Amino acid sequence: MAERILVTSALPYANGAIHLGHVVEYVQTDIYVRFLRSCGQDVVYFCADDTHGTPIEINAAKQGIPPEQFVARFHDEHQRDLRDFDVRFNYFHSTNSPENRQYAELIYGRLKDAGDIDRRDIEQAYCEKDKRFLPDRFIRGTCPNCKSPEQYGDACEKCGKTYNPTDLIDARCALCGTPPVRRNSVHLFFKLSRHADFLQEVLKRPGFIHPGLATQLQGFFEKGLADWDISRDGPYFGFAIPGETDKFFYVWLDAPIGYIATTEKWAKESGLAKDALEYWDKGAPTRIVHFIGKDIVYFHALFWPAVLQVAGFHVPNEIKVHGHLTVNGEKMSKSRGTMVPARDYLEQLDPSYLRYFYAANLGAGVEDLDLNLKDFRLRVNGELVNNVGNLANRALSMLAGPLEKKLAPGRAEGAGRTLVEQALARVPEVREAFDKLEYRAAIKIITDIASTANAFLQTAAPWALVKKDAEAARADLSDAADVAYLLGALLAPVTPRVSERLFAQLNAPPLTFQALATAKYPLLDRSRPLGTPEPLLPRLEEDRVNAILKTPPESVVAESAAAGSGGKNKKTEKKPVEAKTTEAQPAVPTTQASPGAGAGTAGAEPVPAADIEYADFAKVVLKAGRIVAAEKVKGADKLLKLEVDLGEGTPRTIVSGIAEAYTAEAVAGRRVVVVANLKPRKLKGIESRGMLLTAGAGGKDLSLLDPGDVAPGSDVK
C-alpha cells in the first residue's frame, strides 16, 4: 500500500483567542501540507481544540457558564480565524468529545494491562478556602533557587529552574491568596522511566527531531527519566478515570490523544477510512508528522511516543519544531499591545502578506521569528508586490491591452525560451527546500526567478517594441507570462489566494508540483486567450500595518518619528536572542560604510574629516540594492558574503563586516544602499565588488541604510 501521510499542528488551548504567535505554526504546517498535496501525496491534516484542565474550569465558573459552553465559543472562533488565514484542515475537532474519551480510556487500559500504571501517595498543596488541590499554575510564591517572587508552582520564569509546587517559598493560592496547607492524595503515574532505552532509540532515528533538540533532551536521561503523573483530583474539567473515585485524566494525557480522536471523527464523517486505526495502528503504512512549538518538546518527543508504543499505536515519524514569535523585537505582551489576536490582523490586512513574511523567515531550525512591522512592510512590498506582482502585472497588462489577450506560440530558441527553461530548471531546488521545511530558501529561489524575469522584460522593453514589432513584443511578454504562471505554482502553498488570482488572470488551470515534474516549455496553452489582469495585491501602507497593534508600542511610535530622517530606531532593530551573535568589536563612532572587517578606524579616537569638493562626492555612485543571498565567511566572525541585486542581471558579490549586527538569515531580502563604483578588493580570498552603507556605532550597534521601496539599481542621491 502507498504511504499515507498524517500531519498535525499542536492543539490550541480553548481559553483564549488565536494570536499571531499561534499563526506561525498553523501557517508553517499548512504550507507543508499544501506542498505535499501539490506533489500528489496522500496527506491529511488534523487539529483540535485542547479543552480540559483547571484554567478552563475556573474561567468558565467566573463567567457563570458550564465549561462545555465556554470551550464551544472558542471552538467556533478558532476555526473561523484559522480558516480566514487560509489554513485548511481535513478536520478540526475537540478533545472534549466521545471519540477522545473512547481512545483515552482504551490507551489507559492498555497501559494498565502492561503494568505501566503505578499508584502513589503524594503530598500536594491544598487550599482550604477553595476546597481544592492546587495544580502547578494555581500556586504562586518565591523561587526556591533564585528567590524571585511571584513564580508559578512548576518552574521559575526568571532562572528557568523546575521544581515541585511544594518547594515554593511563601506559597499562596493563586485564586484567593490564602497560604495552602499540605495534604496527601493517591495519584496514578505512567512508568516513563521503564522506556528510556526505547526513547533513546527513537531520538536516534533519522528525521525524528532536530539534532540539537535531541541533544538537549539527553538532560532528562542524565538526571533520570521521571515517571509521569497522569491523574488530577477533582474538581477538574476532564474525563473521569475508569475504576477510580474523583480522579481525572491530566490534560496532557488526553490532549495528544486528540490527534487520534480527530482522525476517528474524520473517518466516520468522510467515509474515507474505516476508523482511526487505519492511520494509527502500530503496523499502519502511515508517516505521522507533528508540528509543535519548542515549549512542548518534552511531551511530544518523550512522553507521547512511550505511551503510543506501550498501547500498541503508531509512534510519530517526525516532530517539526519551531521557535517563538516576537513583535518588533520584544516578547509578545498584552500590555505592550504586541499580543496581536489573529482577528485584529485580519480586520486590516490580507492573510497573504503575513503568510509570505513567515515563509520568507522560516527554516527547519528552532530559532525565534521577529515580526518587525517595518521589515514586514518593506519586505512584502519589495518581494511579493513589487517583484512577483510587478512581473505579472507588467506582462499581462500589455498582453491584455494592445495585444488583445492573445499569447504567442512557443519559440524554438531565443532569450525568452531560455528564461523559462532556466526557471524550470530551478523547480527541483524549490521542491527540496519545501520538503525540508527550508521555506526561506524556497522563497529566495522564487524571488530570484521573478527578479531575472523582470530584468528580462527591462532589457526586452516590449512597451517600446510593441509599436514597431507587435509580434516580437507578444513573444517576449508571453514568455514572461510563462514565468508568472510558474511563480503562481511555486507560491501556491504559501499564498494560495494570490496564486488563484494569478491563474484566473492567465485563464489557466492551477499548476502543481506534480505537473512541474514533467513540464516543458511553453507552460501556458498559447492558444487560449488571457483573462482580465489586475494587481494581485496592493502595497502595504504603514498606517494599515501599524493598526494591527491596538496599543502601538514605543518602537512603532519612534519609528514614525524617525522616518523623516531615514534613521532606524534601535528598539525596532532588536532581534530575538537566537538571532544575535556574541562576538564584540571596538566601536566606530561614525556613520560608516561596511566593506569588511578592516574598514574604518576601530578603536581609535575619531578624527574630524577634511572638507571635500562636490566634485569629489559626485564621483561616488550610490545604488539601491536587494540582498538575495547571504552566508557567513568561514574563519571571519565579522564578515558576511552577500549576493546583491543591483538591477544588472547578475547579482554582485559583496563582503561586508556586519555579522555582529546581523545573521545571514536576517539580511536575506533586505534592501540596501551600495557604493557601486568602488574598486574591487579581496577579503578572505573573496572578491568584493561594492560596499554597503550603514549607520551606528559599529559592532552590534549597526543598522543597514534602507533606500525605501525602489527597484534594485535605482540611483540614491
Coordinates of C-alpha atoms in Angstrom, one line a residue, residues 122-573:
I122 CA 1.8 12.2 47.0
E123 CA 1.8 15.4 49.0
Q124 CA 0.2 18.4 47.4
A125 CA -0.7 22.0 48.1
Y126 CA -4.4 22.3 49.1
C127 CA -6.4 25.4 49.5
E128 CA -8.8 25.1 52.5
K129 CA -10.8 28.2 51.4
D130 CA -11.4 27.0 47.8
K131 CA -11.5 23.3 48.9
R132 CA -9.3 22.1 46.1
F133 CA -5.8 20.7 45.4
L134 CA -3.8 23.4 43.6
P135 CA -2.2 22.4 40.3
D136 CA 1.1 23.9 39.2
R137 CA -0.3 27.1 37.8
F138 CA -2.6 27.8 40.7
I139 CA 0.0 28.3 43.3
R140 CA 2.4 31.3 43.4
G141 CA 5.4 32.0 45.6
T142 CA 9.1 32.7 45.7
C143 CA 11.5 30.6 43.6
P144 CA 13.5 28.2 45.9
N145 CA 16.5 28.6 43.6
C146 CA 16.9 32.3 42.7
K147 CA 14.5 33.7 45.2
S148 CA 12.5 35.6 42.6
P149 CA 8.9 36.4 43.8
E150 CA 5.6 35.8 42.0
Q151 CA 6.6 32.5 40.3
Y152 CA 4.4 29.6 39.4
G153 CA 4.4 26.2 41.1
D154 CA 6.2 24.3 38.4
A155 CA 9.0 26.5 37.0
C156 CA 10.7 29.9 37.6
E157 CA 10.4 32.3 34.7
K158 CA 13.5 34.1 35.9
C159 CA 16.1 31.4 36.2
G160 CA 14.3 28.5 34.4
K161 CA 14.6 26.1 37.3
T162 CA 11.9 23.4 37.6
Y163 CA 10.6 22.2 40.9
N164 CA 7.6 20.8 42.8
P165 CA 4.8 23.2 43.9
T166 CA 5.6 22.2 47.5
D167 CA 9.1 23.6 47.1
L168 CA 7.9 27.2 46.7
I169 CA 8.8 29.7 49.4
D170 CA 5.9 31.7 50.9
A171 CA 3.4 29.8 48.7
R172 CA -0.1 31.0 48.3
C173 CA -3.2 30.1 46.3
A174 CA -3.3 32.0 43.0
L175 CA -7.1 32.1 43.2
C176 CA -7.7 33.6 46.7
G177 CA -4.2 34.4 48.1
T178 CA -4.6 32.0 51.0
P179 CA -1.5 30.1 52.1
P180 CA -2.1 26.5 51.2
V181 CA -1.7 23.5 53.5
R182 CA -0.3 20.1 52.5
R183 CA -2.4 17.1 52.1
N184 CA -1.8 13.6 50.7
S185 CA -3.7 12.1 47.8
V186 CA -3.3 9.0 45.7
H187 CA -2.2 9.7 42.1
L188 CA -1.6 7.5 39.1
F189 CA 1.7 7.5 37.3
F190 CA 2.8 6.3 33.9
K191 CA 6.1 4.5 34.3
L192 CA 8.1 6.5 31.8
S193 CA 11.4 5.5 33.4
R194 CA 10.9 1.9 32.1
H195 CA 11.1 3.1 28.5
A196 CA 14.4 5.0 28.5
D197 CA 16.1 2.6 26.1
F198 CA 13.2 2.7 23.6
L199 CA 13.1 6.5 23.7
Q200 CA 16.9 6.8 23.1
E201 CA 16.4 4.6 20.0
V202 CA 13.6 6.9 18.8
L203 CA 15.6 10.0 19.3
K204 CA 18.4 8.5 17.1
R205 CA 16.0 7.8 14.2
P206 CA 16.9 10.0 11.2
G207 CA 14.5 12.9 10.8
F208 CA 12.6 12.2 14.0
I209 CA 13.6 15.6 15.6
H210 CA 16.1 18.3 15.1
P211 CA 19.6 17.0 16.2
G212 CA 20.1 20.0 18.5
L213 CA 16.9 19.2 20.3
A214 CA 17.7 15.5 20.6
T215 CA 20.9 16.5 22.3
Q216 CA 19.0 18.8 24.7
L217 CA 16.6 16.0 25.6
Q218 CA 19.6 14.0 26.9
G219 CA 19.4 16.1 30.0
F220 CA 16.2 14.3 31.1
F221 CA 18.0 10.9 30.8
E222 CA 21.1 12.1 32.6
K223 CA 19.2 13.1 35.7
G224 CA 16.9 10.0 35.5
L225 CA 13.8 9.9 33.4
A226 CA 10.9 10.7 35.8
D227 CA 7.6 8.8 35.8
W228 CA 4.7 10.9 34.7
D229 CA 1.7 11.9 36.9
I230 CA -1.3 11.3 34.6
S231 CA -4.1 12.0 37.1
R232 CA -5.7 15.0 38.8
D233 CA -8.0 15.3 41.8
G234 CA -11.5 16.8 41.4
P235 CA -12.9 19.3 40.8
Y236 CA -11.4 19.1 37.3
F237 CA -12.8 19.6 33.8
G238 CA -11.8 16.4 32.0
F239 CA -12.5 12.7 31.7
A240 CA -13.0 10.6 34.8
I241 CA -10.6 7.7 35.1
P242 CA -12.4 4.4 34.9
G243 CA -12.3 2.4 38.2
E244 CA -11.3 5.5 40.2
T245 CA -13.2 7.9 42.5
D246 CA -12.8 11.6 41.9
K247 CA -9.8 11.1 39.7
F248 CA -9.5 12.6 36.2
F249 CA -7.1 12.2 33.4
Y250 CA -4.5 15.0 33.4
V251 CA -4.9 17.2 30.3
W252 CA -1.5 16.2 29.0
L253 CA -2.7 12.6 28.8
D254 CA -5.8 13.2 26.7
A255 CA -4.7 16.3 24.7
P256 CA -2.3 14.4 22.3
I257 CA -4.8 11.6 22.1
G258 CA -6.9 14.3 20.5
Y259 CA -4.9 13.7 17.3
I260 CA -6.2 10.1 17.2
A261 CA -9.8 11.2 18.2
T262 CA -9.9 13.7 15.4
T263 CA -8.8 11.1 12.9
E264 CA -11.6 8.9 14.1
K265 CA -14.2 11.7 13.8
W266 CA -13.0 12.5 10.2
A267 CA -13.1 8.8 9.3
K268 CA -16.7 8.5 10.5
E269 CA -17.9 11.6 8.8
S270 CA -16.0 11.4 5.5
G271 CA -16.1 7.6 5.0
L272 CA -12.5 7.8 3.7
A273 CA -11.3 5.4 6.3
K274 CA -12.9 2.7 8.5
D275 CA -11.5 4.3 11.7
A276 CA -8.5 6.0 13.2
L277 CA -6.6 2.7 13.4
E278 CA -6.1 2.7 9.6
Y279 CA -3.7 5.5 10.3
W280 CA -2.7 5.0 14.0
D281 CA -2.3 1.2 14.3
K282 CA 1.3 0.2 15.0
G283 CA 1.6 -1.5 11.6
A284 CA -0.2 1.1 9.5
P285 CA 1.6 2.3 6.4
T286 CA 1.5 5.9 7.7
R287 CA 4.0 8.7 8.1
I288 CA 2.9 10.8 11.1
V289 CA 4.3 14.3 11.3
H290 CA 3.7 16.6 14.3
F291 CA 4.3 20.3 14.1
I292 CA 4.8 21.9 17.6
G293 CA 6.4 24.9 19.4
K294 CA 9.7 24.4 21.2
D295 CA 8.0 24.8 24.6
I296 CA 6.2 21.4 24.4
V297 CA 9.0 19.2 23.0
Y298 CA 9.2 17.0 26.1
F299 CA 5.6 15.9 25.9
H300 CA 5.8 15.1 22.2
A301 CA 9.3 13.6 22.0
L302 CA 9.3 11.5 25.2
F303 CA 6.0 11.0 27.0
W304 CA 3.8 10.7 23.8
P305 CA 6.0 8.1 21.9
A306 CA 6.3 6.0 25.0
V307 CA 2.6 6.0 25.6
L308 CA 1.9 5.1 22.0
Q309 CA 4.5 2.3 22.0
V310 CA 3.1 0.6 25.1
A311 CA -0.5 1.0 23.9
G312 CA 0.2 -0.6 20.5
F313 CA -0.2 2.6 18.4
H314 CA 1.9 4.2 15.7
V315 CA 4.8 6.2 17.0
P316 CA 5.3 9.6 15.2
N317 CA 7.9 9.5 12.5
E318 CA 8.8 13.2 12.6
I319 CA 8.4 16.1 15.0
K320 CA 8.9 19.5 13.4
V321 CA 9.7 22.2 16.0
H322 CA 9.6 26.0 15.5
G323 CA 10.6 28.9 17.7
H324 CA 8.5 31.7 19.2
L325 CA 7.3 34.9 17.6
T326 CA 8.5 38.3 18.8
V327 CA 6.9 41.5 17.7
N328 CA 9.2 44.5 17.0
G329 CA 12.0 42.6 18.8
E330 CA 10.0 42.1 22.0
K331 CA 8.3 39.2 23.6
M332 CA 4.6 39.2 22.9
S333 CA 2.8 41.1 25.6
K334 CA -0.8 42.2 26.1
S335 CA 0.3 45.3 28.0
R336 CA 2.6 46.4 25.1
G337 CA -0.1 45.6 22.5
T338 CA 2.1 43.0 20.8
M339 CA -0.1 40.0 21.7
V340 CA -1.9 40.5 18.5
P341 CA -5.1 38.5 18.1
A342 CA -5.5 36.9 14.6
R343 CA -8.8 38.8 14.1
D344 CA -7.1 42.2 14.7
Y345 CA -4.7 41.4 11.9
L346 CA -7.5 40.1 9.6
E347 CA -9.6 43.2 10.1
Q348 CA -6.7 45.2 8.5
L349 CA -4.8 43.1 6.0
D350 CA -4.9 40.2 3.6
P351 CA -3.5 37.0 5.2
S352 CA -1.3 36.5 2.1
Y353 CA 1.1 39.2 3.4
L354 CA 1.8 37.5 6.7
R355 CA 1.9 34.0 5.2
Y356 CA 4.6 35.2 2.8
F357 CA 6.6 37.0 5.5
Y358 CA 6.5 34.0 7.8
A359 CA 7.6 31.7 5.0
A360 CA 10.4 34.1 4.0
N361 CA 11.8 33.9 7.5
L362 CA 11.2 30.2 8.4
G363 CA 13.8 27.5 8.2
A364 CA 13.9 24.0 9.6
G365 CA 15.5 25.1 12.9
V366 CA 14.0 26.3 16.1
E367 CA 15.2 30.0 16.1
D368 CA 12.6 32.6 17.0
L369 CA 11.0 34.7 14.3
D370 CA 10.6 38.5 14.7
L371 CA 7.7 40.3 13.2
N372 CA 9.3 43.7 12.9
L373 CA 6.4 45.7 11.4
K374 CA 8.7 47.9 9.3
D375 CA 10.7 44.9 7.9
F376 CA 7.4 43.2 7.3
R377 CA 6.0 46.0 5.2
L378 CA 9.2 46.6 3.3
R379 CA 9.9 43.0 2.5
V380 CA 6.4 42.2 1.4
N381 CA 6.3 45.3 -0.7
G382 CA 9.7 44.7 -2.2
E383 CA 9.4 41.0 -3.0
L384 CA 5.8 39.9 -3.2
V385 CA 4.2 43.1 -4.6
N386 CA 7.0 44.9 -6.5
N387 CA 8.8 41.8 -7.7
V388 CA 6.3 38.9 -8.3
G389 CA 3.2 41.1 -8.6
N390 CA 5.0 43.6 -10.8
L391 CA 6.1 40.8 -13.2
A392 CA 2.6 39.5 -13.6
N393 CA 1.1 43.0 -14.0
R394 CA 3.7 44.2 -16.5
A395 CA 3.3 41.1 -18.7
L396 CA -0.4 40.6 -18.5
S397 CA -1.5 44.2 -18.8
M398 CA 0.3 44.7 -22.1
L399 CA -0.9 41.4 -23.4
A400 CA -4.5 42.1 -22.4
G401 CA -4.4 45.7 -23.8
P402 CA -2.7 46.4 -27.2
L403 CA -2.2 42.7 -27.9
E404 CA -5.8 41.7 -27.3
K405 CA -5.3 38.9 -24.8
K406 CA -3.5 36.7 -27.3
L407 CA -0.4 34.7 -26.5
A408 CA 2.4 34.0 -29.0
P409 CA 3.3 30.4 -29.9
G410 CA 6.3 28.9 -28.1
R411 CA 9.5 29.7 -30.0
A412 CA 12.3 27.3 -31.0
E413 CA 15.0 29.5 -29.5
G414 CA 15.8 32.9 -28.0
A415 CA 16.2 34.7 -24.7
G416 CA 12.6 34.2 -23.7
R417 CA 12.7 30.5 -24.1
T418 CA 16.0 30.3 -22.2
L419 CA 14.4 32.4 -19.4
V420 CA 11.6 29.9 -19.0
E421 CA 13.7 26.8 -19.2
Q422 CA 16.2 28.2 -16.7
A423 CA 13.4 29.0 -14.3
L424 CA 12.0 25.4 -14.8
A425 CA 15.5 24.1 -14.0
R426 CA 15.3 25.6 -10.5
V427 CA 12.0 23.8 -9.6
P428 CA 13.8 20.8 -8.0
E429 CA 15.6 23.2 -5.7
V430 CA 12.3 24.8 -4.6
R431 CA 10.8 21.4 -4.1
E432 CA 13.7 20.2 -2.0
A433 CA 13.5 23.3 0.1
F434 CA 9.8 23.0 0.8
D435 CA 10.2 19.3 1.6
K436 CA 13.0 20.1 4.2
L437 CA 10.9 23.0 5.7
E438 CA 13.6 25.4 4.5
Y439 CA 10.9 27.8 3.4
R440 CA 13.1 30.9 3.4
A441 CA 15.4 29.1 0.9
A442 CA 12.4 28.3 -1.3
I443 CA 11.3 32.0 -1.2
K444 CA 14.8 33.1 -2.1
I445 CA 14.8 31.0 -5.2
I446 CA 11.3 32.1 -6.2
T447 CA 12.2 35.8 -5.8
D448 CA 15.4 35.2 -7.8
I449 CA 13.3 33.7 -10.6
A450 CA 11.0 36.7 -10.5
S451 CA 13.9 39.2 -10.5
T452 CA 15.5 37.5 -13.5
A453 CA 12.2 37.7 -15.4
N454 CA 11.8 41.4 -14.5
A455 CA 15.3 42.0 -15.8
F456 CA 14.5 40.2 -19.0
L457 CA 11.5 42.5 -19.6
Q458 CA 13.5 45.5 -18.7
T459 CA 16.1 44.6 -21.4
A460 CA 13.5 43.5 -24.0
A461 CA 11.4 46.6 -23.4
P462 CA 8.2 45.3 -25.0
W463 CA 6.4 48.6 -24.3
A464 CA 8.8 50.3 -26.7
L465 CA 8.8 47.4 -29.2
V466 CA 5.0 46.9 -29.5
K467 CA 4.5 49.8 -31.9
K468 CA 7.4 48.6 -34.2
D469 CA 7.0 44.8 -33.9
A470 CA 3.9 43.7 -32.1
E471 CA 4.6 40.0 -32.6
A472 CA 8.1 40.3 -31.1
A473 CA 6.7 42.1 -28.1
R474 CA 3.9 39.5 -27.8
A475 CA 6.5 36.7 -27.8
D476 CA 8.6 38.3 -25.1
L477 CA 5.5 39.0 -23.0
S478 CA 4.2 35.5 -23.5
D479 CA 7.4 34.0 -22.1
A480 CA 7.3 36.4 -19.2
A481 CA 3.7 35.2 -18.6
D482 CA 5.0 31.6 -18.6
V483 CA 7.3 32.6 -15.7
A484 CA 4.4 34.3 -13.9
Y485 CA 2.5 31.0 -14.3
L486 CA 5.4 29.1 -12.8
L487 CA 5.7 31.5 -9.9
G488 CA 2.0 31.0 -9.2
A489 CA 2.6 27.3 -8.8
L490 CA 5.7 27.7 -6.6
L491 CA 3.9 30.2 -4.3
A492 CA 0.6 28.3 -4.2
P493 CA 1.5 26.6 -0.8
V494 CA 2.5 29.9 0.7
T495 CA 0.0 32.4 -0.8
P496 CA -2.9 30.3 -2.2
R497 CA -5.3 33.1 -2.8
V498 CA -2.7 35.1 -4.7
S499 CA -1.9 32.1 -6.9
E500 CA -5.7 31.6 -7.5
R501 CA -6.0 35.2 -8.7
L502 CA -3.0 34.8 -11.0
F503 CA -4.2 31.5 -12.5
A504 CA -7.6 33.2 -13.2
Q505 CA -5.9 36.2 -14.9
L506 CA -3.9 33.8 -17.0
N507 CA -7.1 31.8 -17.8
A508 CA -5.1 28.7 -17.0
P509 CA -5.7 25.7 -14.7
P510 CA -3.8 25.5 -11.4
L511 CA -0.2 24.3 -12.0
T512 CA 1.1 21.8 -9.4
F513 CA 4.5 20.5 -8.3
Q514 CA 3.3 17.1 -9.6
A515 CA 2.7 18.6 -13.1
L516 CA 6.0 20.5 -13.0
A517 CA 8.0 17.3 -12.6
T518 CA 7.4 16.7 -16.4
A519 CA 6.6 20.2 -17.5
K520 CA 8.3 21.7 -20.6
Y521 CA 8.4 25.0 -22.4
P522 CA 5.9 26.5 -23.1
L523 CA 4.0 26.1 -19.8
L524 CA 0.8 28.0 -20.9
D525 CA -1.5 26.8 -23.6
R526 CA -0.7 29.6 -26.0
S527 CA -3.9 29.1 -28.0
R528 CA -6.1 30.2 -25.1
P529 CA -6.9 33.8 -24.5
L530 CA -5.9 35.5 -21.3
G531 CA -8.3 36.6 -18.6
T532 CA -8.6 40.1 -17.2
P533 CA -5.4 41.3 -15.4
E534 CA -5.4 43.4 -12.3
P535 CA -2.9 44.0 -9.5
L536 CA -2.5 40.8 -7.4
L537 CA -2.1 42.7 -4.1
P538 CA -2.0 46.3 -3.2
R539 CA 1.1 47.7 -1.5
L540 CA 1.2 47.6 2.3
E541 CA 0.7 51.0 3.8
E542 CA 2.4 51.9 7.0
D543 CA -0.7 53.1 8.8
R544 CA -2.6 49.9 8.0
V545 CA 0.3 47.7 9.2
N546 CA 0.7 49.6 12.4
A547 CA -3.0 49.4 13.0
I548 CA -2.8 45.7 13.8
L549 CA -1.4 46.8 17.2
K550 CA -4.3 48.1 19.2
T551 CA -1.9 49.8 21.6
P552 CA 1.1 50.8 19.4
P553 CA 4.3 50.2 21.3
E554 CA 7.0 52.8 21.8
S555 CA 9.0 51.2 18.9
V556 CA 6.3 51.9 16.4
V557 CA 5.9 55.5 17.6
A558 CA 9.6 56.1 17.5
E559 CA 9.9 54.6 14.0
S560 CA 7.3 57.0 12.7
A561 CA 9.1 59.9 14.3
A562 CA 12.4 58.8 12.8
A563 CA 11.0 58.1 9.3
G564 CA 11.7 61.6 8.0
S565 CA 15.4 61.4 8.7
G566 CA 15.8 57.9 7.2
G567 CA 17.0 56.6 10.6
K568 CA 16.2 53.4 12.4
N569 CA 15.1 53.4 16.0
K570 CA 17.1 50.9 18.0
K571 CA 14.1 49.3 19.5
T572 CA 12.7 48.3 16.1
E573 CA 16.0 46.6 15.3

